[in-house]
Amino acid sequence: MSAPEIRVFNTMQQTKVPLSPITPGKLGIYVCGPTVYSFVHLGNARTFTSFDTIVRYLRFRGFEVRYVRNYTDVDDKIIKAAHDANEDPIALAARFIREFEADAQALHLLPPDVAPKVSETIPEIIAIIERLIDRGFAYASGGDVYFEVRRYPAYLKLSKKRLDDFVSGAGERELLLENKRDPLDFALWKAAKPGEPSWASPWGEGRPGWHIECSAMSAKYLGETFDLHGGGLDLIFPHHDNEIAQSEAASGKTLCNCWLHGGFLDLEGAKMSKSLGNVVRLRDALAQVDAEALRYFFLTTHYRQALSFSDKQLADAETRMEYFYETLKKVDERLEGKDFGPGPVHQDPGRFLRELDAAMADDFNFPGALGALAGLFNEMNQLTDKPPVKDKASVGRTLVALREVARQASRALGLFEDVPARWLSRRRDRQVTRYGIDPQQVEAAIAARHAARAEKTPEGFKAADQIRADLKAQRVEIMDTPQGTTWKVSAEPAS
């Protein structure tokens, strides 16, 4: 059976379109990266996780992906943060790039193939601005350079906004303050001010405007036209509208063939953002919840839809990941050291991977892919706990095939990347600390229960049952297995 056609929702066309690479088998993807003036928050983390998953899946499907995600290390917000901290702006940005990379690694984000910085792309930025001036789309004024939006008829074609809707709110005061011909014109280059980083240019010392940076970096590393451009919904206007205008006016070519935008992460009904002050830092969340559980939580909603954040949803995601890892551990123990040889398997193990592929091919439907995982792990549990067939070799071969499907799903989604026993141990350690449980007391209680059961008397069995109940009331759940008695911490105490 052939792989399903990949269709993606193109923001420009407002509909799903077939993924059509410029070069067969290869894809160039540019994602707007962080403005590095503070720590990354969960809203940013969700966006970057969405595109990380998209890149993983496309590689899983066999595409050679060139993934570019930039750093904005020259920006008004960085300059203000540096001034408040009495720190050099470039040094502050470099520090937060290091912090971002540590957080990204903790979240299991793949490093991009190229991670360019604005400060290292100044010559390319100046070259595009010169071309825009030469072609009549930009003008210099008082050391600044502006893009003249009315010279570009297709301006706002991504957001579908109307230029006339902005005119009424613009005043002459803005024109006088910023030396603009039109209040709607946006800055390509800003004249140097005391205490700000600056570079030499044909218009004097200065620094780039916000939008021009992505035009320069995407063109440098992916060409003037590339396949996919991603970012958060909040970047459609003005950032991506302006990026399109300046890039296409400079080159005369389409900037990219398909635009993808991720939905917001909501906290108490409002978009999570630094400007609103309602943020949860990624590293603070990772101190409380497992990274793969956080990733799973991000994947529970389609990447284009809003996702509501709550402590309960994070706890539910970690419980779900615990179920997955417990299943994998159980299957690994069942298969360890065994060779079941060739022969028939039960049902069709590959169907779950096909379901996952079909979901992801339909505009990267993350929840649909997780639904395929649910079926896969349910099947593995059924075959280990209550196999519906008596042929042990057939069951074993099926479990081998299902375990390989889980590995393939891991490659496509970025889940289950750890060793099950190690992940479960870390999970228990976090919960032991969170709920103040003494592992030595638990082990002593388990030993007492074992001794009581060994008496093989009604009183002994009653005492053993009471020990189990007492532990459960303390959130400790014990499991008797062929390898011995183990225990884990439950998220909820016994009722």
Tab-separated table of C-alpha atoms in Angstrom, residues 33-483:
chain	number	residue	atom	x	y	z
A	33	GLY	CA	12.872	31.467	16.159
A	34	PRO	CA	13.003	33.224	19.523
A	35	THR	CA	13.772	36.848	20.247
A	36	VAL	CA	16.359	36.177	22.926
A	37	TYR	CA	15.778	38.747	25.660
A	38	SER	CA	14.372	36.385	28.294
A	39	PHE	CA	13.764	32.720	29.049
A	40	VAL	CA	11.533	30.774	26.675
A	41	HIS	CA	7.993	30.239	27.987
A	42	LEU	CA	5.531	27.424	27.403
A	43	GLY	CA	3.762	29.268	24.598
A	44	ASN	CA	7.038	29.478	22.658
A	45	ALA	CA	7.814	25.866	23.561
A	46	ARG	CA	4.535	24.665	22.101
A	47	THR	CA	5.233	26.387	18.767
A	48	PHE	CA	8.754	25.008	18.516
A	49	THR	CA	7.569	21.521	19.533
A	50	SER	CA	4.908	21.596	16.815
A	51	PHE	CA	7.432	22.372	14.106
A	52	ASP	CA	9.959	19.945	15.573
A	53	THR	CA	7.310	17.220	15.244
A	54	ILE	CA	6.490	18.283	11.697
A	55	VAL	CA	10.174	18.097	10.739
A	56	ARG	CA	10.519	14.675	12.399
A	57	TYR	CA	7.492	13.340	10.537
A	58	LEU	CA	8.650	14.665	7.163
A	59	ARG	CA	12.024	12.989	7.673
A	60	PHE	CA	10.194	9.832	8.744
A	61	ARG	CA	8.405	9.995	5.394
A	62	GLY	CA	11.774	10.042	3.655
A	63	PHE	CA	12.227	13.720	2.830
A	64	GLU	CA	15.654	15.305	3.060
A	65	VAL	CA	14.721	18.315	5.192
A	66	ARG	CA	16.852	21.435	5.595
A	67	TYR	CA	15.483	23.028	8.762
A	68	VAL	CA	16.389	26.645	9.503
A	69	ARG	CA	15.287	28.338	12.750
A	70	ASN	CA	16.783	31.743	13.469
A	71	TYR	CA	17.728	33.753	16.547
A	72	THR	CA	16.656	37.383	16.723
A	73	ASP	CA	19.589	38.778	18.703
A	74	VAL	CA	19.167	42.437	17.656
A	75	ASP	CA	15.828	43.946	18.641
A	76	ASP	CA	14.157	46.734	20.630
A	77	LYS	CA	13.119	44.296	23.392
A	78	ILE	CA	16.689	43.039	23.747
A	79	ILE	CA	18.008	46.594	23.988
A	80	LYS	CA	15.472	47.462	26.696
A	81	ALA	CA	16.181	44.273	28.667
A	82	ALA	CA	19.931	44.939	28.432
A	83	HIS	CA	19.477	48.516	29.611
A	84	ASP	CA	17.390	47.346	32.581
A	85	ALA	CA	20.053	44.747	33.444
A	86	ASN	CA	22.974	47.137	32.806
A	87	GLU	CA	24.348	44.637	30.287
A	88	ASP	CA	25.614	44.839	26.717
A	89	PRO	CA	22.724	43.917	24.364
A	90	ILE	CA	24.758	41.484	22.271
A	91	ALA	CA	26.097	39.808	25.424
A	92	LEU	CA	22.590	39.530	26.885
A	93	ALA	CA	21.292	37.992	23.661
A	94	ALA	CA	24.177	35.503	23.575
A	95	ARG	CA	23.429	34.510	27.161
A	96	PHE	CA	19.768	33.848	26.414
A	97	ILE	CA	20.670	31.904	23.272
A	98	ARG	CA	22.637	29.553	25.527
A	99	GLU	CA	19.670	29.337	27.909
A	100	PHE	CA	17.299	28.619	25.031
A	101	GLU	CA	19.506	25.860	23.686
A	102	ALA	CA	19.638	24.233	27.119
A	103	ASP	CA	15.842	24.390	27.375
A	104	ALA	CA	15.390	23.090	23.820
A	105	GLN	CA	17.665	20.134	24.540
A	106	ALA	CA	15.737	19.388	27.740
A	107	LEU	CA	12.502	19.374	25.721
A	108	HIS	CA	14.046	16.925	23.219
A	109	LEU	CA	13.857	19.406	20.328
A	110	LEU	CA	16.053	18.491	17.398
A	111	PRO	CA	18.683	21.145	16.678
A	112	PRO	CA	17.945	22.908	13.384
A	113	ASP	CA	20.327	22.342	10.502
A	114	VAL	CA	21.104	26.060	10.586
A	115	ALA	CA	20.454	28.500	13.446
A	116	PRO	CA	21.469	31.911	12.043
A	117	LYS	CA	21.652	35.125	14.043
A	118	VAL	CA	20.726	38.617	12.945
A	119	SER	CA	24.072	39.944	14.164
A	120	GLU	CA	25.865	37.568	11.782
A	121	THR	CA	23.703	38.406	8.743
A	122	ILE	CA	24.189	42.169	8.501
A	123	PRO	CA	25.847	42.188	5.018
A	124	GLU	CA	22.953	40.183	3.527
A	125	ILE	CA	20.417	42.473	5.208
A	126	ILE	CA	22.109	45.597	3.815
A	127	ALA	CA	22.223	44.042	0.330
A	128	ILE	CA	18.441	43.414	0.319
A	129	ILE	CA	17.729	46.957	1.538
A	130	GLU	CA	19.929	48.392	-1.216
A	131	ARG	CA	18.032	46.325	-3.775
A	132	LEU	CA	14.689	47.572	-2.428
A	133	ILE	CA	15.849	51.174	-2.692
A	134	ASP	CA	17.126	50.601	-6.229
A	135	ARG	CA	13.809	49.058	-7.256
A	136	GLY	CA	11.806	51.937	-5.768
A	137	PHE	CA	10.208	50.066	-2.857
A	138	ALA	CA	12.183	51.702	-0.053
A	139	TYR	CA	13.603	55.117	0.837
A	140	ALA	CA	16.188	56.534	3.227
A	141	SER	CA	15.169	59.274	5.617
A	142	GLY	CA	17.249	60.760	8.423
A	143	GLY	CA	19.498	57.708	8.697
A	144	ASP	CA	16.528	55.340	8.716
A	145	VAL	CA	15.282	53.283	5.775
A	146	TYR	CA	11.601	52.467	5.301
A	147	PHE	CA	9.634	50.115	3.088
A	148	GLU	CA	6.961	52.055	1.215
A	149	VAL	CA	3.956	49.777	1.552
A	150	ARG	CA	1.796	51.535	-1.039
A	151	ARG	CA	4.412	50.766	-3.687
A	152	TYR	CA	3.718	47.061	-3.190
A	153	PRO	CA	0.136	46.321	-4.321
A	154	ALA	CA	0.037	42.829	-2.792
A	155	TYR	CA	0.816	44.075	0.737
A	156	LEU	CA	-1.165	42.193	3.441
A	157	LYS	CA	-1.977	39.294	1.115
A	158	LEU	CA	-1.208	36.775	3.870
A	159	SER	CA	-3.316	38.294	6.663
A	160	LYS	CA	-6.040	39.424	4.220
A	161	LYS	CA	-6.277	42.734	6.079
A	162	ARG	CA	-7.207	45.927	4.209
A	163	LEU	CA	-4.701	48.751	4.018
A	164	ASP	CA	-7.414	51.386	4.299
A	165	ASP	CA	-8.468	49.986	7.698
A	166	PHE	CA	-5.200	51.230	9.172
A	167	VAL	CA	-5.238	54.767	7.785
A	168	SER	CA	-7.729	56.305	10.194
A	169	GLY	CA	-5.581	55.503	13.208
A	170	ALA	CA	-2.416	57.102	11.836
A	171	GLY	CA	-1.538	60.716	12.598
A	172	GLU	CA	0.869	63.376	11.402
A	173	ARG	CA	2.742	63.187	14.716
A	174	GLU	CA	4.031	59.701	13.818
A	175	LEU	CA	5.230	61.002	10.455
A	176	LEU	CA	7.175	63.817	12.088
A	177	LEU	CA	8.723	61.574	14.747
A	178	GLU	CA	9.830	58.816	12.411
A	179	ASN	CA	10.553	60.679	9.144
A	180	LYS	CA	8.096	58.472	7.258
A	181	ARG	CA	6.272	59.316	4.059
A	182	ASP	CA	3.325	57.257	5.251
A	183	PRO	CA	2.486	56.130	8.812
A	184	LEU	CA	2.111	52.557	7.534
A	185	ASP	CA	5.658	52.327	6.152
A	186	PHE	CA	7.831	50.037	8.265
A	187	ALA	CA	11.514	50.231	9.175
A	188	LEU	CA	14.128	48.239	7.295
A	189	TRP	CA	17.067	50.032	8.946
A	190	LYS	CA	17.200	52.193	12.089
A	191	ALA	CA	19.744	54.931	12.656
A	192	ALA	CA	22.095	54.339	15.585
A	193	LYS	CA	21.196	55.655	19.021
A	194	PRO	CA	23.472	55.939	22.060
A	195	GLY	CA	23.924	52.616	23.870
A	196	GLU	CA	22.521	50.507	21.016
A	197	PRO	CA	24.452	48.001	18.890
A	198	SER	CA	25.126	49.370	15.429
A	199	TRP	CA	26.882	48.549	12.156
A	200	ALA	CA	28.171	50.646	9.277
A	201	SER	CA	25.858	50.986	6.294
A	202	PRO	CA	25.365	53.218	3.228
A	203	TRP	CA	22.887	55.219	5.340
A	204	GLY	CA	25.174	55.639	8.341
A	205	GLU	CA	25.620	53.646	11.532
A	206	GLY	CA	22.524	51.707	12.504
A	207	ARG	CA	20.844	48.337	12.926
A	208	PRO	CA	18.223	46.265	11.092
A	209	GLY	CA	14.496	46.530	11.611
A	210	TRP	CA	12.679	43.451	12.875
A	211	HIS	CA	11.182	42.042	9.676
A	212	ILE	CA	14.109	42.337	7.263
A	213	GLU	CA	16.182	39.834	9.237
A	214	CYS	CA	14.075	36.801	8.281
A	215	SER	CA	14.071	37.783	4.613
A	216	ALA	CA	17.871	37.836	4.636
A	217	MET	CA	18.378	34.648	6.637
A	218	SER	CA	15.846	32.550	4.747
A	219	ALA	CA	17.262	33.655	1.392
A	220	LYS	CA	20.830	32.994	2.520
A	221	TYR	CA	20.196	29.431	3.676
A	222	LEU	CA	17.175	28.283	1.632
A	223	GLY	CA	17.141	30.476	-1.465
A	224	GLU	CA	14.802	33.239	-2.579
A	225	THR	CA	11.928	30.736	-2.872
A	226	PHE	CA	11.572	27.764	-0.537
A	227	ASP	CA	8.972	25.202	0.492
A	228	LEU	CA	7.565	25.865	3.964
A	229	HIS	CA	7.580	28.834	6.334
A	230	GLY	CA	6.351	28.407	9.908
A	231	GLY	CA	5.662	30.455	13.006
A	232	GLY	CA	2.994	31.324	15.546
A	233	LEU	CA	-0.364	32.831	14.576
A	234	ASP	CA	0.694	36.134	16.113
A	235	LEU	CA	3.386	36.506	13.441
A	236	ILE	CA	0.999	36.574	10.454
A	237	PHE	CA	0.631	40.335	10.865
A	238	PRO	CA	2.741	42.331	10.782
A	239	HIS	CA	5.869	40.173	10.682
A	240	HIS	CA	5.067	37.715	7.915
A	241	ASP	CA	3.100	40.236	5.860
A	242	ASN	CA	6.118	42.550	5.951
A	243	GLU	CA	8.536	39.708	5.305
A	244	ILE	CA	6.615	38.734	2.168
A	245	ALA	CA	6.450	42.300	0.916
A	246	GLN	CA	10.155	43.074	1.275
A	247	SER	CA	11.372	39.669	0.045
A	248	GLU	CA	9.154	39.529	-3.030
A	249	ALA	CA	9.668	43.186	-3.877
A	250	ALA	CA	13.435	42.648	-3.742
A	251	SER	CA	13.582	39.380	-5.692
A	252	GLY	CA	10.488	39.439	-7.875
A	253	LYS	CA	9.867	35.842	-6.753
A	254	THR	CA	7.433	34.095	-4.414
A	255	LEU	CA	9.008	33.927	-0.945
A	256	CYS	CA	7.685	30.489	-0.030
A	257	ASN	CA	5.154	28.030	-1.372
A	258	CYS	CA	3.298	27.241	1.843
A	259	TRP	CA	2.739	29.058	5.149
A	260	LEU	CA	2.066	27.147	8.392
A	261	HIS	CA	1.007	28.816	11.627
A	262	GLY	CA	0.678	27.290	15.080
A	263	GLY	CA	-2.080	28.131	17.537
A	264	PHE	CA	-1.680	29.809	20.902
A	265	LEU	CA	-1.223	28.250	24.305
A	266	ASP	CA	-3.851	29.759	26.586
A	267	LEU	CA	-3.505	30.379	30.307
A	268	GLU	CA	-6.764	31.223	32.050
A	269	GLY	CA	-8.401	32.215	28.773
A	270	ALA	CA	-5.627	34.526	27.548
A	271	LYS	CA	-2.778	33.936	25.130
A	272	MET	CA	0.417	33.170	27.030
A	273	SER	CA	2.909	35.955	26.290
A	274	LYS	CA	5.711	37.861	27.967
A	275	SER	CA	4.052	41.179	27.139
A	276	LEU	CA	0.913	40.177	29.058
A	277	GLY	CA	2.958	38.881	31.960
A	278	ASN	CA	1.013	35.598	32.133
A	279	VAL	CA	3.828	33.222	31.328
A	280	VAL	CA	5.111	29.927	32.662
A	281	ARG	CA	8.787	29.477	31.885
A	282	LEU	CA	9.645	26.228	30.154
A	283	ARG	CA	12.416	25.379	32.602
A	284	ASP	CA	10.076	25.918	35.550
A	285	ALA	CA	7.568	23.520	34.008
A	286	LEU	CA	10.300	20.951	33.293
A	287	ALA	CA	11.304	21.065	36.953
A	288	GLN	CA	7.822	19.727	37.733
A	289	VAL	CA	6.885	17.524	34.789
A	290	ASP	CA	8.735	15.135	32.493
A	291	ALA	CA	9.842	16.594	29.149
A	292	GLU	CA	8.197	13.851	27.075
A	293	ALA	CA	4.983	14.261	29.057
A	294	LEU	CA	5.045	17.979	28.239
A	295	ARG	CA	5.642	17.112	24.602
A	296	TYR	CA	2.712	14.669	24.707
A	297	PHE	CA	0.528	17.433	26.191
A	298	PHE	CA	1.438	19.758	23.324
A	299	LEU	CA	0.449	17.050	20.824
A	300	THR	CA	-3.004	16.492	22.314
A	301	THR	CA	-4.415	19.375	20.240
A	302	HIS	CA	-4.012	20.087	16.522
A	303	TYR	CA	-1.076	22.417	15.984
A	304	ARG	CA	-3.300	25.112	14.414
A	305	GLN	CA	-5.772	25.167	17.322
A	306	ALA	CA	-5.565	26.889	20.697
A	307	LEU	CA	-4.436	24.677	23.583
A	308	SER	CA	-5.458	25.419	27.170
A	309	PHE	CA	-2.809	24.944	29.813
A	310	SER	CA	-3.543	23.571	33.273
A	311	ASP	CA	-1.681	21.632	35.934
A	312	LYS	CA	-4.244	18.829	35.662
A	313	GLN	CA	-3.651	18.386	31.939
A	314	LEU	CA	0.089	18.167	32.535
A	315	ALA	CA	-0.458	15.597	35.284
A	316	ASP	CA	-2.737	13.603	32.975
A	317	ALA	CA	-0.085	13.705	30.240
A	318	GLU	CA	2.571	12.377	32.613
A	319	THR	CA	0.234	9.587	33.743
A	320	ARG	CA	-0.332	8.708	30.106
A	321	MET	CA	3.412	8.602	29.429
A	322	GLU	CA	3.817	6.366	32.472
A	323	TYR	CA	1.298	3.956	30.939
A	324	PHE	CA	3.244	3.934	27.670
A	325	TYR	CA	6.593	3.293	29.351
A	326	GLU	CA	5.161	0.618	31.665
A	327	THR	CA	3.800	-1.146	28.590
A	328	LEU	CA	7.142	-0.954	26.792
A	329	LYS	CA	8.962	-2.243	29.869
A	330	LYS	CA	6.534	-5.157	30.149
A	331	VAL	CA	6.942	-6.032	26.471
A	332	ASP	CA	10.740	-5.772	26.677
A	333	GLU	CA	10.765	-8.152	29.657
A	334	ARG	CA	8.480	-10.564	27.791
A	335	LEU	CA	10.739	-10.566	24.717
A	336	GLU	CA	14.144	-10.490	26.413
A	337	GLY	CA	16.442	-13.259	25.209
A	338	LYS	CA	13.785	-14.985	23.103
A	339	ASP	CA	13.715	-15.821	19.411
A	340	PHE	CA	10.285	-16.744	18.101
A	341	GLY	CA	11.467	-17.525	14.586
A	342	PRO	CA	9.555	-16.881	11.364
A	343	GLY	CA	5.843	-17.518	11.103
A	344	PRO	CA	2.410	-15.924	11.302
A	345	VAL	CA	1.557	-12.922	13.478
A	346	HIS	CA	-1.693	-11.973	15.155
A	347	GLN	CA	-3.862	-9.601	13.112
A	348	ASP	CA	-1.901	-6.794	11.365
A	349	PRO	CA	0.704	-5.010	13.554
A	350	GLY	CA	1.523	-2.509	10.803
A	351	ARG	CA	-1.977	-1.079	10.766
A	352	PHE	CA	-1.198	1.251	13.681
A	353	LEU	CA	1.718	2.844	11.847
A	354	ARG	CA	-0.474	3.303	8.788
A	355	GLU	CA	-3.099	4.997	10.973
A	356	LEU	CA	-0.458	7.307	12.427
A	357	ASP	CA	0.864	8.084	8.949
A	358	ALA	CA	-2.615	8.827	7.622
A	359	ALA	CA	-3.308	11.205	10.517
A	360	MET	CA	-0.027	13.079	10.155
A	361	ALA	CA	-0.380	13.260	6.375
A	362	ASP	CA	-3.658	15.111	6.916
A	363	ASP	CA	-2.188	18.500	7.907
A	364	PHE	CA	-0.110	17.000	10.729
A	365	ASN	CA	-3.069	15.851	12.814
A	366	PHE	CA	-1.292	15.278	16.132
A	367	PRO	CA	-4.371	14.039	18.079
A	368	GLY	CA	-5.098	11.527	15.324
A	369	ALA	CA	-1.550	10.231	15.591
A	370	LEU	CA	-1.929	9.885	19.371
A	371	GLY	CA	-5.142	7.947	18.733
A	372	ALA	CA	-3.136	5.466	16.658
A	373	LEU	CA	-0.683	5.169	19.573
A	374	ALA	CA	-3.558	4.423	21.943
A	375	GLY	CA	-4.605	1.491	19.760
A	376	LEU	CA	-1.017	0.265	19.460
A	377	PHE	CA	-0.386	0.210	23.201
A	378	ASN	CA	-3.772	-1.294	23.956
A	379	GLU	CA	-2.884	-4.143	21.586
A	380	MET	CA	0.481	-4.672	23.289
A	381	ASN	CA	-1.183	-4.821	26.694
A	382	GLN	CA	-3.822	-7.249	25.465
A	383	LEU	CA	-1.182	-9.595	24.083
A	384	THR	CA	0.945	-9.521	27.240
A	385	ASP	CA	-1.865	-9.691	29.811
A	386	LYS	CA	-4.651	-11.681	28.120
A	387	PRO	CA	-3.500	-12.969	24.732
A	388	PRO	CA	-6.491	-13.819	22.501
A	389	VAL	CA	-4.541	-16.624	20.802
A	390	LYS	CA	-2.897	-19.682	22.373
A	391	ASP	CA	0.087	-19.852	20.037
A	392	LYS	CA	2.853	-18.348	22.202
A	393	ALA	CA	5.232	-18.060	19.259
A	394	SER	CA	2.634	-16.109	17.267
A	395	VAL	CA	2.056	-13.803	20.242
A	396	GLY	CA	5.804	-13.301	20.622
A	397	ARG	CA	6.308	-12.496	16.943
A	398	THR	CA	3.405	-10.058	17.087
A	399	LEU	CA	4.884	-8.303	20.122
A	400	VAL	CA	8.219	-8.015	18.306
A	401	ALA	CA	6.436	-6.395	15.354
A	402	LEU	CA	4.409	-4.078	17.599
A	403	ARG	CA	7.548	-3.025	19.488
A	404	GLU	CA	9.135	-2.077	16.166
A	405	VAL	CA	6.015	-0.059	15.278
A	406	ALA	CA	6.447	1.797	18.586
A	407	ARG	CA	10.054	2.567	17.645
A	408	GLN	CA	8.933	3.911	14.268
A	409	ALA	CA	6.275	6.037	15.987
A	410	SER	CA	8.967	7.350	18.315
A	411	ARG	CA	11.023	8.447	15.319
A	412	ALA	CA	8.007	10.214	13.787
A	413	LEU	CA	6.743	11.989	16.919
A	414	GLY	CA	9.697	12.319	19.281
A	415	LEU	CA	8.151	10.211	22.062
A	416	PHE	CA	9.445	7.104	23.930
A	417	GLU	CA	13.079	8.087	23.340
A	418	ASP	CA	14.242	6.910	26.769
A	419	VAL	CA	14.904	3.476	28.247
A	420	PRO	CA	11.621	2.434	29.927
A	421	ALA	CA	13.150	1.408	33.270
A	422	ARG	CA	15.150	4.635	33.484
A	423	TRP	CA	12.161	6.832	32.618
A	424	LEU	CA	9.952	5.063	35.161
A	425	SER	CA	12.633	5.390	37.835
A	426	ARG	CA	12.896	9.140	37.259
A	427	ARG	CA	9.114	9.419	37.320
A	428	ARG	CA	8.971	7.656	40.688
A	429	ASP	CA	11.791	9.794	42.100
A	430	ARG	CA	9.909	12.994	41.177
A	431	GLN	CA	6.715	11.748	42.786
A	432	VAL	CA	8.503	10.534	45.909
A	433	THR	CA	9.863	14.051	46.346
A	434	ARG	CA	6.573	15.714	45.430
A	435	TYR	CA	4.474	13.749	47.932
A	436	GLY	CA	7.067	13.317	50.690
A	437	ILE	CA	7.180	9.509	50.511
A	438	ASP	CA	9.965	7.637	52.301
A	439	PRO	CA	11.162	4.808	49.992
A	440	GLN	CA	12.810	2.946	52.895
A	441	GLN	CA	9.509	2.843	54.791
A	442	VAL	CA	7.775	1.583	51.635
A	443	GLU	CA	10.348	-1.190	51.188
A	444	ALA	CA	10.008	-2.143	54.865
A	445	ALA	CA	6.210	-2.319	54.506
A	446	ILE	CA	6.566	-4.508	51.387
A	447	ALA	CA	8.926	-6.819	53.257
A	448	ALA	CA	6.420	-7.049	56.159
A	449	ARG	CA	3.653	-7.823	53.701
A	450	HIS	CA	5.778	-10.546	52.105
A	451	ALA	CA	6.436	-12.085	55.517
A	452	ALA	CA	2.740	-11.951	56.422
A	453	ARG	CA	1.753	-13.684	53.201
A	454	ALA	CA	4.428	-16.325	53.736
A	455	GLU	CA	2.589	-17.425	56.893
A	456	LYS	CA	-0.222	-18.692	54.635
A	457	THR	CA	-2.792	-18.120	57.375
A	458	PRO	CA	-6.035	-16.125	57.300
A	459	GLU	CA	-4.494	-13.674	59.761
A	460	GLY	CA	-1.374	-13.323	57.619
A	461	PHE	CA	-3.331	-12.680	54.426
A	462	LYS	CA	-5.502	-10.161	56.262
A	463	ALA	CA	-2.408	-8.348	57.537
A	464	ALA	CA	-0.917	-8.327	54.046
A	465	ASP	CA	-4.118	-6.849	52.612
A	466	GLN	CA	-4.089	-4.166	55.294
A	467	ILE	CA	-0.494	-3.226	54.455
A	468	ARG	CA	-1.460	-2.888	50.773
A	469	ALA	CA	-4.436	-0.683	51.746
A	470	ASP	CA	-2.280	1.482	54.049
A	471	LEU	CA	0.279	2.007	51.285
A	472	LYS	CA	-2.417	2.845	48.775
A	473	ALA	CA	-3.764	5.505	51.135
A	474	GLN	CA	-0.270	7.046	50.969
A	475	ARG	CA	-0.364	7.020	47.117
A	476	VAL	CA	1.851	3.924	46.941
A	477	GLU	CA	0.635	1.201	44.601
A	478	ILE	CA	2.329	-2.205	44.787
A	479	MET	CA	2.432	-4.720	41.944
A	480	ASP	CA	3.223	-8.433	42.275
A	481	THR	CA	5.093	-9.676	39.204
A	482	PRO	CA	6.994	-12.855	38.312
A	483	GLN	CA	10.168	-10.857	38.924
